[in-house]
CSV table of C-alpha atoms and ligand atoms in Angstrom, one decimal:
chain,number,residue,atom,x,y,z
I,1,MET,CA,56.2,172.0,5.9
I,2,ARG,CA,56.9,170.2,9.2
I,3,VAL,CA,54.5,169.9,12.1
I,4,LEU,CA,56.0,168.6,15.3
I,5,ILE,CA,53.6,167.3,18.1
I,6,VAL,CA,55.4,167.2,21.4
I,7,PHE,CA,53.6,165.8,24.4
I,8,TYR,CA,53.7,164.2,27.8
I,9,SER,CA,51.0,161.8,28.8
I,10,MET,CA,50.9,159.7,32.0
I,11,TYR,CA,47.7,157.7,31.5
I,12,GLY,CA,47.1,158.1,27.8
I,13,HIS,CA,44.6,160.9,27.5
I,14,ILE,CA,47.0,163.4,26.0
I,15,TYR,CA,48.4,160.7,23.8
I,16,LYS,CA,45.0,160.0,22.4
I,17,MET,CA,44.4,163.7,21.8
I,18,ALA,CA,47.9,163.9,20.2
I,19,GLN,CA,46.9,161.2,17.7
I,20,ALA,CA,43.8,163.3,16.7
I,21,ILE,CA,45.9,166.4,16.4
I,22,ALA,CA,48.2,164.5,14.1
I,23,GLU,CA,45.3,163.2,12.0
I,24,GLY,CA,44.1,166.8,11.5
I,25,ALA,CA,47.5,168.1,10.6
I,26,ARG,CA,48.0,165.3,8.1
I,27,GLU,CA,44.9,166.5,6.2
I,28,VAL,CA,46.9,169.6,5.0
I,29,PRO,CA,48.7,168.9,1.7
I,30,GLY,CA,52.5,169.0,2.1
I,31,ALA,CA,52.4,168.6,5.9
I,32,GLU,CA,55.0,166.2,7.3
I,33,VAL,CA,53.7,165.4,10.8
I,34,VAL,CA,55.9,164.0,13.6
I,35,LEU,CA,54.9,162.8,17.0
I,36,ARG,CA,57.4,162.9,19.9
I,37,ARG,CA,57.3,162.4,23.7
I,38,VAL,CA,59.2,164.6,26.1
I,39,PRO,CA,61.7,162.7,28.4
I,40,GLU,CA,60.3,161.1,31.5
I,41,THR,CA,61.6,162.4,34.8
I,42,LEU,CA,60.0,159.9,37.2
I,43,SER,CA,61.4,156.5,38.1
I,44,GLU,CA,59.7,153.2,37.1
I,45,GLU,CA,59.0,152.7,40.8
I,46,ILE,CA,57.1,156.0,41.1
I,47,LEU,CA,55.3,155.4,37.8
I,48,GLY,CA,54.3,152.0,39.1
I,49,MET,CA,53.0,153.6,42.3
I,50,MET,CA,51.0,156.1,40.2
I,51,GLY,CA,49.5,153.2,38.2
I,52,ALA,CA,50.9,154.5,34.9
I,53,LEU,CA,53.1,151.6,33.7
I,54,GLU,CA,50.5,150.1,31.4
I,55,ALA,CA,49.8,153.4,29.7
I,56,GLN,CA,53.5,154.1,29.4
I,57,LYS,CA,54.0,150.8,27.6
I,58,SER,CA,51.4,151.8,25.0
I,59,MET,CA,53.4,154.9,24.1
I,60,ALA,CA,56.8,153.3,24.1
I,61,SER,CA,57.0,153.3,20.3
I,62,ILE,CA,56.9,157.1,20.1
I,63,PRO,CA,60.4,158.5,20.0
I,64,VAL,CA,61.6,160.8,22.8
I,65,CYS,CA,62.0,164.4,21.5
I,66,LYS,CA,65.5,165.9,21.3
I,67,VAL,CA,65.5,169.7,21.9
I,68,ASN,CA,67.1,170.4,18.6
I,69,GLU,CA,64.2,168.8,16.8
I,70,LEU,CA,62.1,171.9,17.7
I,71,ALA,CA,64.4,174.0,15.4
I,72,GLY,CA,63.6,171.9,12.4
I,73,ALA,CA,59.8,172.3,12.7
I,74,ASP,CA,57.6,175.0,11.1
I,75,ALA,CA,54.8,174.5,13.7
I,76,ILE,CA,55.0,172.9,17.2
I,77,ILE,CA,51.9,171.7,19.0
I,78,PHE,CA,52.5,170.9,22.6
I,79,GLY,CA,50.3,168.6,24.7
I,80,THR,CA,50.5,168.4,28.5
I,81,PRO,CA,48.3,167.2,31.3
I,82,THR,CA,47.3,169.8,33.9
I,83,ARG,CA,49.3,169.7,37.1
I,84,PHE,CA,47.9,172.1,39.7
I,85,GLY,CA,46.7,174.3,36.9
I,86,ASN,CA,50.0,174.3,35.1
I,87,MET,CA,51.9,172.2,32.6
I,88,CYS,CA,53.5,169.0,34.0
I,89,GLY,CA,57.0,169.0,35.3
I,90,GLN,CA,58.3,166.7,32.5
I,91,MET,CA,57.2,169.4,29.9
I,92,ARG,CA,58.6,172.2,32.0
I,93,GLN,CA,62.0,170.4,32.3
I,94,PHE,CA,62.0,169.9,28.5
I,95,LEU,CA,61.3,173.5,27.8
I,96,ASP,CA,63.9,174.7,30.3
I,97,ALA,CA,66.4,172.9,28.2
I,98,THR,CA,65.6,175.1,25.2
I,99,GLY,CA,67.8,178.1,26.4
I,100,GLU,CA,70.2,177.6,23.6
I,101,LEU,CA,67.4,177.7,21.0
I,102,TRP,CA,66.1,180.9,22.7
I,103,ALA,CA,69.6,182.5,22.6
I,104,LYS,CA,69.8,181.8,18.8
I,105,GLY,CA,66.2,182.8,18.2
I,106,ALA,CA,65.7,179.4,16.6
I,107,LEU,CA,62.0,179.3,17.3
I,108,VAL,CA,61.2,182.9,16.3
I,109,GLY,CA,58.3,183.0,13.8
I,110,LYS,CA,57.3,179.4,14.2
I,111,VAL,CA,53.7,178.5,15.0
I,112,GLY,CA,53.1,177.3,18.6
I,113,SER,CA,49.9,175.8,19.9
I,114,VAL,CA,48.9,173.9,23.1
I,115,PHE,CA,46.3,171.3,24.1
I,116,THR,CA,45.7,169.8,27.5
I,117,SER,CA,43.8,167.4,29.8
I,118,SER,CA,42.7,167.6,33.4
I,119,ALA,CA,40.8,165.4,35.8
I,120,THR,CA,38.0,167.8,36.5
I,121,GLN,CA,36.0,170.1,34.3
I,122,HIS,CA,37.2,173.3,36.0
I,123,GLY,CA,40.6,172.0,37.2
I,124,GLY,CA,42.8,174.4,35.3
I,125,GLN,CA,42.7,173.6,31.6
I,126,GLU,CA,42.6,177.3,30.5
I,127,SER,CA,45.3,178.3,33.0
I,128,THR,CA,47.5,175.5,31.8
I,129,ILE,CA,47.3,176.5,28.2
I,130,LEU,CA,47.5,180.3,28.8
I,131,SER,CA,50.5,179.9,31.2
I,132,PHE,CA,52.2,177.7,28.6
I,133,HIS,CA,51.8,180.5,26.0
I,134,THR,CA,54.1,182.7,28.1
I,135,THR,CA,57.0,180.4,27.3
I,136,LEU,CA,56.1,180.3,23.6
I,137,LEU,CA,56.0,184.1,23.5
I,138,HIS,CA,59.4,184.3,25.1
I,139,GLN,CA,60.6,182.0,22.3
I,140,GLY,CA,59.0,184.4,19.7
I,141,MET,CA,56.5,181.9,18.5
I,142,ILE,CA,53.1,182.8,16.9
I,143,ILE,CA,50.4,181.5,19.0
I,144,VAL,CA,47.4,179.7,17.5
I,145,GLY,CA,44.5,178.4,19.5
I,146,LEU,CA,41.1,176.7,18.7
I,147,PRO,CA,38.8,179.2,17.0
I,148,TYR,CA,35.1,179.2,17.7
I,149,ALA,CA,34.8,178.2,14.1
I,150,PHE,CA,35.1,174.8,15.7
I,151,ALA,CA,31.5,175.0,16.9
I,152,GLY,CA,31.9,171.9,19.1
I,153,GLN,CA,33.3,174.0,21.9
I,154,MET,CA,29.9,175.8,22.2
I,155,ARG,CA,28.1,172.6,23.2
I,156,ILE,CA,26.3,172.5,26.5
I,157,ASP,CA,24.3,169.3,25.8
I,158,GLU,CA,27.2,167.2,27.1
I,159,ILE,CA,30.3,167.8,29.3
I,160,THR,CA,33.2,168.7,27.0
I,161,GLY,CA,36.6,170.2,27.0
I,162,GLY,CA,37.8,172.7,24.4
I,163,SER,CA,38.2,176.5,24.6
I,164,PRO,CA,39.4,179.2,22.3
I,165,TYR,CA,42.9,178.6,23.8
I,166,GLY,CA,43.1,175.0,22.7
I,167,ALA,CA,41.6,171.6,22.6
I,168,SER,CA,41.3,169.7,25.9
I,169,THR,CA,39.8,166.6,27.5
I,170,ILE,CA,38.3,165.9,30.9
I,171,ALA,CA,39.9,162.6,32.2
I,172,GLY,CA,37.9,162.1,35.4
I,173,GLY,CA,39.2,161.8,38.9
I,174,LYS,CA,40.5,158.3,38.3
I,175,GLY,CA,41.4,158.8,34.7
I,176,GLU,CA,38.3,156.7,33.8
I,177,ARG,CA,37.0,159.0,31.0
I,178,MET,CA,38.9,158.9,27.6
I,179,PRO,CA,38.5,161.8,25.1
I,180,SER,CA,35.0,162.1,23.8
I,181,ASP,CA,34.2,162.3,20.1
I,182,ASN,CA,33.7,166.0,20.4
I,183,GLU,CA,37.1,166.5,22.1
I,184,MET,CA,38.8,164.3,19.5
I,185,ALA,CA,37.1,166.4,16.8
I,186,SER,CA,38.4,169.6,18.5
I,187,ALA,CA,41.9,168.1,18.5
I,188,ARG,CA,41.7,167.2,14.8
I,189,TYR,CA,40.5,170.8,14.1
I,190,GLN,CA,43.4,172.3,16.0
I,191,GLY,CA,45.9,170.1,14.2
I,192,LYS,CA,44.5,171.0,10.8
I,193,HIS,CA,44.2,174.7,11.7
I,194,VAL,CA,47.8,175.0,12.9
I,195,ALA,CA,49.1,173.1,9.8
I,196,GLN,CA,47.1,175.4,7.5
I,197,ILE,CA,48.6,178.5,9.1
I,198,ALA,CA,52.1,177.0,9.0
I,199,ALA,CA,51.6,176.2,5.3
I,200,LYS,CA,50.7,179.9,4.6
I,201,LEU,CA,53.7,181.1,6.5
I,202,THR,CA,56.1,178.8,4.7
I,203,ARG,CA,54.8,179.5,1.2
G,1,FMN,C1,50.4,165.9,40.6
G,1,FMN,C2,49.2,166.0,39.9
G,1,FMN,C3,48.5,167.2,39.8
G,1,FMN,C4,47.3,167.3,39.1
G,1,FMN,N1,46.7,168.5,39.1
G,1,FMN,C5,45.4,168.6,38.5
G,1,FMN,C6,44.7,169.9,38.5
G,1,FMN,O1,45.2,170.9,39.0
G,1,FMN,N2,43.5,169.9,38.0
G,1,FMN,C7,42.9,168.7,37.5
G,1,FMN,O2,41.7,168.8,37.0
G,1,FMN,N3,43.6,167.6,37.4
G,1,FMN,C8,44.8,167.5,37.9
G,1,FMN,N4,45.5,166.3,37.8
G,1,FMN,C9,45.0,165.2,37.0
G,1,FMN,C10,45.7,165.2,35.6
G,1,FMN,O3,45.6,166.4,34.9
G,1,FMN,C11,45.2,164.0,34.8
G,1,FMN,O4,45.7,162.8,35.4
G,1,FMN,C12,45.7,164.1,33.3
G,1,FMN,O5,45.0,165.1,32.7
G,1,FMN,C13,45.4,162.8,32.5
G,1,FMN,O6,46.1,163.0,31.3
G,1,FMN,P1,47.2,161.9,30.8
G,1,FMN,O7,46.6,160.6,30.9
G,1,FMN,O8,47.5,162.3,29.4
G,1,FMN,O9,48.4,162.1,31.7
G,1,FMN,C14,46.8,166.2,38.5
G,1,FMN,C15,47.5,165.0,38.5
G,1,FMN,C16,48.6,164.9,39.2
G,1,FMN,C17,49.4,163.6,39.2
């Protein structure tokens, strides 16, 4: 059973969450977990102006995803930072290249799940995940979120990401906050939960 984690991360927050998602998925016996980045669409110059070059170097060892790799997975967990309450353009461009897979029904019946990151607490995490789900439904995927069985999303004693729609982290206005222990735990839970469901569907 193959779990593919496909993400874009500009400053490393989603990358860190993706690693926790992978850890959780690997806990499920028989799960083969693969991490992939979507192709960059911005030039080095623009990335430099955005202060993203250091973080990009830290992710350079993660292979860039080819669209056809989606067809070989049983579950796909997508990670994207919020951009104006939606997925980032890099992810949109990648998904817009999946028309041939859609035409063949290649993703129908696969498990799909989404996690995200935003600068601010109410900056659009839920809208990013829910609007992402639209694309997954068009592809015929079975959507899995982060159930309240992960009790960490009920916390009010500290600021935290995480909703029934999926794991998330709050990065701060300058990207100064990295995922908290609770947010990392939510990502591990989502990874494991998705893999467990995929294992049942592929039995
Ligand atoms: C063009 C642009 C739009 C953004 N829009 C939002 C937004 O709507 N809400 C928000 O809270 N943060 C917004 N952010 C901040 C990003 O979500 C934040 O940098 C990201 O979650 C950090 O994750 P990463 O390090 O994995 O890229 C935006 C950032 C950029 C560059």
